[in-house]
Amino acid sequence: MSAVSDRLPTFPWDKLTPFKATAAAHPDGIVDLSVGTPVDPVPELIQKALVAAADSPGYPTVWGTSELRDAITGWVERRLGARDVTHRHVLPIVGSKELVAWLPTQLGLGPGDRVAHPRLAYPTYEVGARLARAAYEVYDDPTELDPEGLKLLWLNSPSNPTGKVLPKAELTRIVAWARSHGILLFSDECYLELGWEADPVSVLHPDVNGGSYDGIVAVHSLSKRSNLAGYRAAFLAGDPAVLGPLLEIRKHGGMMTSAPTQAAVVAALGDDDHVRVQRERYAARRELLREALLSHGFRIEHSEASLYLWATRGESCWDTVAHLAERGILVAPGDFYGEAGAEFVRVALTATDERVAAAVRRL
């Protein structure tokens, strides 16, 4: 056990404990903007679908029901503009985090192989490489990486934590480069439906991939767009030559989405109205928090999409965390996401309207 755990970095969120205690001591209570966990209700039609499937005594399949695969393929074509997507092009997963953490291992990567991810990034990309004992490195422009031994390239657009969106031309250039060097490209697109000042594009769009899914896979989650973080509902879409072997591995590992959750996902992907309503909630909170931060002396960079504002006061991120904690507001320090975030904090939009209003008053 220790041999595995010793490969991992210290869990970063533990460092926030004293600041959380400071914020919680505020007379009006804490406003927790540190973690992007949904706080709004699960839409009623999704809850009803879950309840209707509650009597599911048998084992679900890893590949999912045909209804689930139909729902995923239909959504990928309708929402992302993908073409000719079949059941072989999709694969349900148990939330996106487990996929990110275990993908290098499931791909058979190990010592001598390299995994690359953005310089500012979700920490689990690095964790996945560490678990597989593969090397990991960061990039500003992936096409400047040495392709030798590079087996897995992670894209993340819109970005967590910065909210940066890669333009269609940039995605097209990167996909072409990765293919020319035989590098498998996984694109984490979990925030794609939350574009504010940009319209995020998927690598599954034919303008990006030339009508071919060879060597590319997109990762999508229902946690944010449908408030289903507690359901652990996500899926992959892309190259069948990659997804086929992953399916076999995951069947052996029993990595299956529960049957009631599969039914809930079918309902969620078939309805766009609840996504629109949730987007409007986040848009309103974003505008309030953005203006309050700017008036308080912050500068906001990128943040054109996703559920976060990437903000700085030009000081150590931990000084900013302390400054806000004294006002009862908890945010995430930027260095959780890489050294380049040392002077930034990530401010989540995932708090109730009442708590957002409280943060605005304090700022």
Tab-separated table of C-alpha atoms in Angstrom:
chain	number	residue	atom	x	y	z
A	1	MET	CA	0.000	0.000	0.000
A	2	SER	CA	2.720	2.470	0.946
A	3	ALA	CA	4.508	1.802	-2.343
A	4	VAL	CA	1.473	3.158	-4.194
A	5	SER	CA	0.588	6.029	-1.863
A	6	ASP	CA	4.218	7.166	-1.806
A	7	ARG	CA	3.948	7.956	-5.530
A	8	LEU	CA	1.300	10.585	-4.849
A	9	PRO	CA	1.666	14.235	-3.833
A	10	THR	CA	0.227	15.544	-0.575
A	11	PHE	CA	-3.530	15.986	-0.943
A	12	PRO	CA	-3.655	19.754	-1.531
A	13	TRP	CA	-7.044	20.508	-0.013
A	14	ASP	CA	-5.801	19.573	3.464
A	15	LYS	CA	-3.743	22.793	3.406
A	16	LEU	CA	-6.950	24.849	3.364
A	17	THR	CA	-8.179	23.551	6.752
A	18	PRO	CA	-6.992	26.489	8.925
A	19	PHE	CA	-8.314	29.035	6.424
A	20	LYS	CA	-11.649	27.266	6.365
A	21	ALA	CA	-11.800	27.539	10.149
A	22	THR	CA	-11.106	31.284	9.928
A	23	ALA	CA	-13.808	31.783	7.314
A	24	ALA	CA	-16.304	29.688	9.285
A	25	ALA	CA	-15.835	31.973	12.298
A	26	HIS	CA	-17.334	34.937	10.417
A	27	PRO	CA	-20.479	36.203	12.220
A	28	ASP	CA	-22.550	35.685	9.062
A	29	GLY	CA	-21.039	32.290	8.327
A	30	ILE	CA	-18.696	30.962	5.654
A	31	VAL	CA	-19.115	31.512	1.927
A	32	ASP	CA	-17.323	28.518	0.461
A	33	LEU	CA	-16.184	29.267	-3.092
A	34	SER	CA	-13.230	26.887	-2.964
A	35	VAL	CA	-14.653	23.711	-4.527
A	36	GLY	CA	-16.726	23.506	-7.697
A	37	THR	CA	-19.397	21.259	-6.251
A	38	PRO	CA	-22.995	21.927	-7.378
A	39	VAL	CA	-25.399	23.262	-4.741
A	40	ASP	CA	-28.615	23.581	-6.756
A	41	PRO	CA	-31.279	20.846	-6.885
A	42	VAL	CA	-31.071	17.893	-9.228
A	43	PRO	CA	-33.706	18.604	-11.906
A	44	GLU	CA	-37.000	16.875	-11.176
A	45	LEU	CA	-37.160	14.908	-14.424
A	46	ILE	CA	-33.756	13.365	-13.616
A	47	GLN	CA	-34.800	12.481	-10.076
A	48	LYS	CA	-37.952	10.835	-11.422
A	49	ALA	CA	-35.934	8.759	-13.895
A	50	LEU	CA	-33.623	7.645	-11.074
A	51	VAL	CA	-36.544	6.637	-8.848
A	52	ALA	CA	-38.313	4.818	-11.675
A	53	ALA	CA	-35.192	2.673	-12.147
A	54	ALA	CA	-34.623	2.106	-8.426
A	55	ASP	CA	-35.824	-1.511	-8.599
A	56	SER	CA	-32.650	-2.732	-10.337
A	57	PRO	CA	-31.551	-5.923	-8.556
A	58	GLY	CA	-29.290	-7.201	-11.315
A	59	TYR	CA	-25.789	-6.136	-12.282
A	60	PRO	CA	-25.578	-3.297	-14.793
A	61	THR	CA	-23.246	-3.582	-17.773
A	62	VAL	CA	-20.090	-1.525	-18.143
A	63	TRP	CA	-21.061	-0.536	-21.696
A	64	GLY	CA	-24.481	0.593	-20.465
A	65	THR	CA	-27.964	0.009	-21.817
A	66	SER	CA	-28.728	0.586	-25.472
A	67	GLU	CA	-30.920	3.513	-24.341
A	68	LEU	CA	-27.926	5.092	-22.633
A	69	ARG	CA	-25.694	4.642	-25.664
A	70	ASP	CA	-28.424	6.085	-27.868
A	71	ALA	CA	-28.689	9.092	-25.546
A	72	ILE	CA	-24.936	9.691	-25.587
A	73	THR	CA	-24.537	9.334	-29.346
A	74	GLY	CA	-27.549	11.574	-29.927
A	75	TRP	CA	-26.241	14.283	-27.577
A	76	VAL	CA	-22.740	14.173	-29.050
A	77	GLU	CA	-24.148	14.746	-32.524
A	78	ARG	CA	-26.771	17.323	-31.508
A	79	ARG	CA	-24.693	19.374	-29.083
A	80	LEU	CA	-21.094	18.930	-30.287
A	81	GLY	CA	-21.697	18.718	-34.027
A	82	ALA	CA	-20.078	15.280	-34.266
A	83	ARG	CA	-20.999	13.083	-37.232
A	84	ASP	CA	-21.537	9.349	-37.752
A	85	VAL	CA	-21.253	8.468	-34.066
A	86	THR	CA	-22.138	4.846	-33.301
A	87	HIS	CA	-22.362	2.865	-30.072
A	88	ARG	CA	-18.750	1.816	-30.610
A	89	HIS	CA	-17.725	5.477	-30.352
A	90	VAL	CA	-19.025	5.969	-26.772
A	91	LEU	CA	-18.334	4.538	-23.320
A	92	PRO	CA	-19.996	5.407	-19.978
A	93	ILE	CA	-17.626	6.015	-17.044
A	94	VAL	CA	-18.093	6.333	-13.275
A	95	GLY	CA	-17.547	10.077	-13.120
A	96	SER	CA	-14.684	11.705	-14.987
A	97	LYS	CA	-12.177	11.820	-12.123
A	98	GLU	CA	-11.721	8.053	-11.920
A	99	LEU	CA	-11.067	7.980	-15.653
A	100	VAL	CA	-8.449	10.725	-15.443
A	101	ALA	CA	-6.715	9.064	-12.494
A	102	TRP	CA	-6.624	5.546	-13.933
A	103	LEU	CA	-6.383	6.142	-17.680
A	104	PRO	CA	-2.558	5.884	-17.951
A	105	THR	CA	-2.676	2.592	-16.026
A	106	GLN	CA	-5.511	1.244	-18.190
A	107	LEU	CA	-3.590	2.248	-21.309
A	108	GLY	CA	-0.652	0.171	-20.084
A	109	LEU	CA	1.696	3.130	-19.648
A	110	GLY	CA	4.626	2.907	-17.271
A	111	PRO	CA	8.290	3.784	-16.780
A	112	GLY	CA	9.754	5.291	-19.939
A	113	ASP	CA	6.394	6.628	-21.137
A	114	ARG	CA	5.428	10.304	-20.903
A	115	VAL	CA	2.116	12.040	-20.167
A	116	ALA	CA	1.657	15.767	-20.807
A	117	HIS	CA	-0.947	18.212	-19.519
A	118	PRO	CA	-1.393	22.008	-19.421
A	119	ARG	CA	0.915	24.033	-17.162
A	120	LEU	CA	-2.089	25.146	-15.114
A	121	ALA	CA	-4.291	22.096	-14.692
A	122	TYR	CA	-6.509	19.832	-12.669
A	123	PRO	CA	-4.061	17.955	-10.364
A	124	THR	CA	-5.441	14.509	-11.240
A	125	TYR	CA	-3.702	14.489	-14.642
A	126	GLU	CA	-0.389	14.305	-12.779
A	127	VAL	CA	-1.802	11.806	-10.283
A	128	GLY	CA	-2.773	9.468	-13.123
A	129	ALA	CA	0.766	9.483	-14.497
A	130	ARG	CA	2.219	8.910	-11.032
A	131	LEU	CA	-0.064	5.931	-10.381
A	132	ALA	CA	1.177	4.332	-13.616
A	133	ARG	CA	4.831	5.245	-12.823
A	134	ALA	CA	4.951	7.181	-16.077
A	135	ALA	CA	6.748	10.501	-16.444
A	136	TYR	CA	4.654	13.673	-16.570
A	137	GLU	CA	5.339	17.140	-17.867
A	138	VAL	CA	3.529	20.412	-18.449
A	139	TYR	CA	3.200	22.586	-21.534
A	140	ASP	CA	2.099	25.981	-22.753
A	141	ASP	CA	1.909	24.824	-26.373
A	142	PRO	CA	1.792	21.024	-26.709
A	143	THR	CA	3.239	21.129	-30.231
A	144	GLU	CA	6.530	22.336	-28.727
A	145	LEU	CA	6.877	19.101	-26.718
A	146	ASP	CA	9.358	16.419	-27.717
A	147	PRO	CA	7.079	13.755	-29.238
A	148	GLU	CA	9.523	10.934	-28.475
A	149	GLY	CA	7.978	8.683	-25.819
A	150	LEU	CA	4.953	10.967	-25.413
A	151	LYS	CA	2.079	8.492	-25.196
A	152	LEU	CA	-0.795	10.564	-23.797
A	153	LEU	CA	-1.590	14.237	-24.347
A	154	TRP	CA	-4.265	15.881	-22.216
A	155	LEU	CA	-6.149	18.935	-23.453
A	156	ASN	CA	-8.561	20.805	-21.184
A	157	SER	CA	-10.838	23.349	-22.821
A	158	PRO	CA	-12.559	25.122	-21.148
A	159	SER	CA	-9.786	24.990	-18.588
A	160	ASN	CA	-10.002	24.194	-14.925
A	161	PRO	CA	-8.847	26.416	-13.217
A	162	THR	CA	-8.466	29.343	-15.619
A	163	GLY	CA	-11.587	29.098	-17.793
A	164	LYS	CA	-9.426	29.524	-20.904
A	165	VAL	CA	-10.968	28.258	-24.153
A	166	LEU	CA	-8.888	26.912	-27.045
A	167	PRO	CA	-10.119	28.333	-30.384
A	168	LYS	CA	-11.167	25.953	-33.137
A	169	ALA	CA	-8.056	26.715	-35.221
A	170	GLU	CA	-5.801	25.933	-32.258
A	171	LEU	CA	-7.571	22.640	-31.571
A	172	THR	CA	-7.276	21.703	-35.238
A	173	ARG	CA	-3.542	22.416	-35.240
A	174	ILE	CA	-2.944	20.378	-32.065
A	175	VAL	CA	-5.002	17.393	-33.266
A	176	ALA	CA	-3.054	17.332	-36.541
A	177	TRP	CA	0.278	17.508	-34.686
A	178	ALA	CA	-0.648	14.700	-32.271
A	179	ARG	CA	-1.779	12.460	-35.115
A	180	SER	CA	1.369	13.116	-37.123
A	181	HIS	CA	3.411	11.768	-34.195
A	182	GLY	CA	1.087	8.921	-33.207
A	183	ILE	CA	0.249	10.515	-29.836
A	184	LEU	CA	-3.078	9.626	-28.211
A	185	LEU	CA	-5.036	12.803	-27.440
A	186	PHE	CA	-7.652	12.969	-24.678
A	187	SER	CA	-9.633	16.204	-24.438
A	188	ASP	CA	-11.265	16.989	-21.084
A	189	GLU	CA	-14.372	18.959	-22.098
A	190	CYS	CA	-16.387	18.742	-18.883
A	191	TYR	CA	-17.114	22.496	-18.857
A	192	LEU	CA	-17.957	22.807	-22.557
A	193	GLU	CA	-21.574	23.853	-21.974
A	194	LEU	CA	-20.519	26.706	-19.688
A	195	GLY	CA	-19.070	29.223	-22.125
A	196	TRP	CA	-19.674	32.880	-21.226
A	197	GLU	CA	-17.442	35.038	-23.421
A	198	ALA	CA	-16.458	32.262	-25.820
A	199	ASP	CA	-18.172	29.344	-27.549
A	200	PRO	CA	-16.129	26.234	-26.703
A	201	VAL	CA	-15.637	23.669	-29.480
A	202	SER	CA	-15.111	19.920	-29.077
A	203	VAL	CA	-12.328	17.910	-30.685
A	204	LEU	CA	-15.183	15.737	-31.971
A	205	HIS	CA	-16.324	18.497	-34.325
A	206	PRO	CA	-15.501	17.635	-37.961
A	207	ASP	CA	-13.919	21.065	-38.513
A	208	VAL	CA	-11.342	20.077	-35.877
A	209	ASN	CA	-10.766	16.404	-36.648
A	210	GLY	CA	-11.413	16.358	-40.398
A	211	GLY	CA	-14.266	13.888	-40.006
A	212	SER	CA	-12.093	11.208	-38.372
A	213	TYR	CA	-11.959	10.161	-34.707
A	214	ASP	CA	-8.621	8.381	-35.080
A	215	GLY	CA	-6.425	8.950	-32.037
A	216	ILE	CA	-8.794	11.307	-30.213
A	217	VAL	CA	-11.212	10.874	-27.304
A	218	ALA	CA	-13.350	13.507	-25.557
A	219	VAL	CA	-14.282	13.302	-21.864
A	220	HIS	CA	-17.675	14.666	-20.776
A	221	SER	CA	-19.407	14.869	-17.412
A	222	LEU	CA	-22.927	15.593	-16.199
A	223	SER	CA	-21.725	16.824	-12.801
A	224	LYS	CA	-21.795	20.536	-13.622
A	225	ARG	CA	-24.315	20.911	-16.474
A	226	SER	CA	-26.986	18.795	-14.726
A	227	ASN	CA	-26.000	19.044	-11.017
A	228	LEU	CA	-25.182	15.326	-10.973
A	229	ALA	CA	-21.850	15.301	-9.136
A	230	GLY	CA	-23.407	12.961	-6.563
A	231	TYR	CA	-24.479	10.512	-9.273
A	232	ARG	CA	-20.974	9.945	-10.736
A	233	ALA	CA	-22.139	10.183	-14.334
A	234	ALA	CA	-19.806	10.798	-17.267
A	235	PHE	CA	-18.810	9.300	-20.603
A	236	LEU	CA	-16.139	9.102	-23.283
A	237	ALA	CA	-16.636	9.625	-27.005
A	238	GLY	CA	-14.156	9.121	-29.804
A	239	ASP	CA	-11.892	6.518	-31.359
A	240	PRO	CA	-13.390	2.985	-31.145
A	241	ALA	CA	-9.879	1.525	-31.366
A	242	VAL	CA	-9.173	3.168	-28.002
A	243	LEU	CA	-12.565	2.700	-26.379
A	244	GLY	CA	-12.843	-1.000	-27.294
A	245	PRO	CA	-9.827	-2.128	-25.243
A	246	LEU	CA	-10.792	0.264	-22.425
A	247	LEU	CA	-14.214	-1.386	-22.330
A	248	GLU	CA	-12.644	-4.836	-21.955
A	249	ILE	CA	-10.346	-3.647	-19.148
A	250	ARG	CA	-13.182	-1.906	-17.347
A	251	LYS	CA	-15.385	-5.012	-17.643
A	252	HIS	CA	-12.719	-7.016	-15.849
A	253	GLY	CA	-12.432	-4.275	-13.224
A	254	GLY	CA	-16.175	-3.981	-12.666
A	255	MET	CA	-16.115	-0.246	-13.431
A	256	MET	CA	-19.814	0.082	-14.124
A	257	THR	CA	-22.282	2.934	-13.718
A	258	SER	CA	-25.255	1.920	-11.557
A	259	ALA	CA	-28.465	1.074	-13.403
A	260	PRO	CA	-30.506	3.903	-11.804
A	261	THR	CA	-27.770	6.381	-12.717
A	262	GLN	CA	-27.769	5.137	-16.308
A	263	ALA	CA	-31.507	5.839	-16.488
A	264	ALA	CA	-30.956	9.286	-14.998
A	265	VAL	CA	-28.311	10.088	-17.610
A	266	VAL	CA	-30.712	9.137	-20.408
A	267	ALA	CA	-33.193	11.667	-19.034
A	268	ALA	CA	-30.529	14.334	-18.517
A	269	LEU	CA	-29.035	14.104	-22.005
A	270	GLY	CA	-32.496	14.171	-23.578
A	271	ASP	CA	-33.460	17.511	-22.031
A	272	ASP	CA	-31.830	20.877	-22.787
A	273	ASP	CA	-34.175	23.084	-20.751
A	274	HIS	CA	-32.677	22.268	-17.351
A	275	VAL	CA	-29.198	23.042	-18.714
A	276	ARG	CA	-30.396	26.456	-19.870
A	277	VAL	CA	-31.907	27.177	-16.434
A	278	GLN	CA	-28.709	26.177	-14.640
A	279	ARG	CA	-26.578	28.250	-17.029
A	280	GLU	CA	-28.713	31.296	-16.217
A	281	ARG	CA	-28.135	30.731	-12.496
A	282	TYR	CA	-24.388	30.538	-12.954
A	283	ALA	CA	-24.314	33.512	-15.313
A	284	ALA	CA	-26.045	35.706	-12.725
A	285	ARG	CA	-23.692	34.593	-9.936
A	286	ARG	CA	-20.685	35.069	-12.181
A	287	GLU	CA	-21.610	38.653	-12.992
A	288	LEU	CA	-22.135	39.559	-9.330
A	289	LEU	CA	-18.891	37.954	-8.141
A	290	ARG	CA	-16.884	39.314	-11.057
A	291	GLU	CA	-17.927	42.905	-10.433
A	292	ALA	CA	-17.369	42.557	-6.679
A	293	LEU	CA	-13.869	41.146	-7.139
A	294	LEU	CA	-12.921	43.866	-9.632
A	295	SER	CA	-14.169	46.592	-7.308
A	296	HIS	CA	-12.153	45.009	-4.484
A	297	GLY	CA	-8.928	45.402	-6.460
A	298	PHE	CA	-8.647	42.041	-8.193
A	299	ARG	CA	-7.668	41.454	-11.811
A	300	ILE	CA	-9.405	38.582	-13.585
A	301	GLU	CA	-7.656	36.663	-16.371
A	302	HIS	CA	-9.289	34.344	-18.913
A	303	SER	CA	-12.431	33.032	-17.156
A	304	GLU	CA	-14.331	33.192	-20.450
A	305	ALA	CA	-15.884	29.806	-19.626
A	306	SER	CA	-16.258	27.177	-16.860
A	307	LEU	CA	-17.447	27.596	-13.274
A	308	TYR	CA	-14.591	29.714	-11.947
A	309	LEU	CA	-13.070	33.176	-11.917
A	310	TRP	CA	-9.271	33.167	-12.113
A	311	ALA	CA	-8.336	36.216	-10.040
A	312	THR	CA	-5.221	37.904	-8.662
A	313	ARG	CA	-4.188	40.835	-6.474
A	314	GLY	CA	-0.551	40.510	-7.539
A	315	GLU	CA	0.512	38.793	-4.324
A	316	SER	CA	1.061	35.264	-3.019
A	317	CYS	CA	-2.077	33.205	-3.506
A	318	TRP	CA	-1.927	32.224	0.156
A	319	ASP	CA	-1.945	35.879	1.222
A	320	THR	CA	-5.073	36.312	-0.893
A	321	VAL	CA	-6.638	33.178	0.616
A	322	ALA	CA	-5.963	34.582	4.100
A	323	HIS	CA	-7.303	38.023	3.153
A	324	LEU	CA	-10.585	36.558	1.928
A	325	ALA	CA	-10.860	34.050	4.791
A	326	GLU	CA	-10.866	36.967	7.225
A	327	ARG	CA	-13.979	38.126	5.399
A	328	GLY	CA	-15.562	34.706	5.683
A	329	ILE	CA	-14.872	33.767	2.048
A	330	LEU	CA	-12.960	30.594	1.188
A	331	VAL	CA	-11.309	30.236	-2.224
A	332	ALA	CA	-8.772	27.837	-3.752
A	333	PRO	CA	-5.108	28.926	-3.974
A	334	GLY	CA	-3.799	28.955	-7.535
A	335	ASP	CA	-0.708	26.894	-6.770
A	336	PHE	CA	-2.964	23.864	-6.290
A	337	TYR	CA	-3.018	23.815	-10.102
A	338	GLY	CA	0.658	24.411	-10.781
A	339	GLU	CA	3.485	26.802	-9.959
A	340	ALA	CA	2.221	29.266	-12.576
A	341	GLY	CA	-0.807	29.897	-10.355
A	342	ALA	CA	1.250	31.160	-7.400
A	343	GLU	CA	-0.321	34.648	-7.482
A	344	PHE	CA	-3.878	33.627	-8.390
A	345	VAL	CA	-6.923	32.215	-6.651
A	346	ARG	CA	-9.770	30.205	-8.161
A	347	VAL	CA	-13.189	31.513	-7.174
A	348	ALA	CA	-16.027	29.046	-7.775
A	349	LEU	CA	-19.521	30.088	-8.856
A	350	THR	CA	-20.986	27.132	-6.979
A	351	ALA	CA	-22.681	28.741	-4.005
A	352	THR	CA	-26.338	29.569	-3.452
A	353	ASP	CA	-27.682	32.956	-4.480
A	354	GLU	CA	-27.889	33.893	-0.794
A	355	ARG	CA	-24.247	33.013	-0.126
A	356	VAL	CA	-23.063	34.760	-3.289
A	357	ALA	CA	-24.932	37.883	-2.173
A	358	ALA	CA	-23.207	37.632	1.202
A	359	ALA	CA	-19.781	37.442	-0.468
A	360	VAL	CA	-20.599	40.450	-2.642
A	361	ARG	CA	-21.587	42.505	0.418
A	362	ARG	CA	-18.349	41.623	2.203
A	363	LEU	CA	-16.213	42.494	-0.815
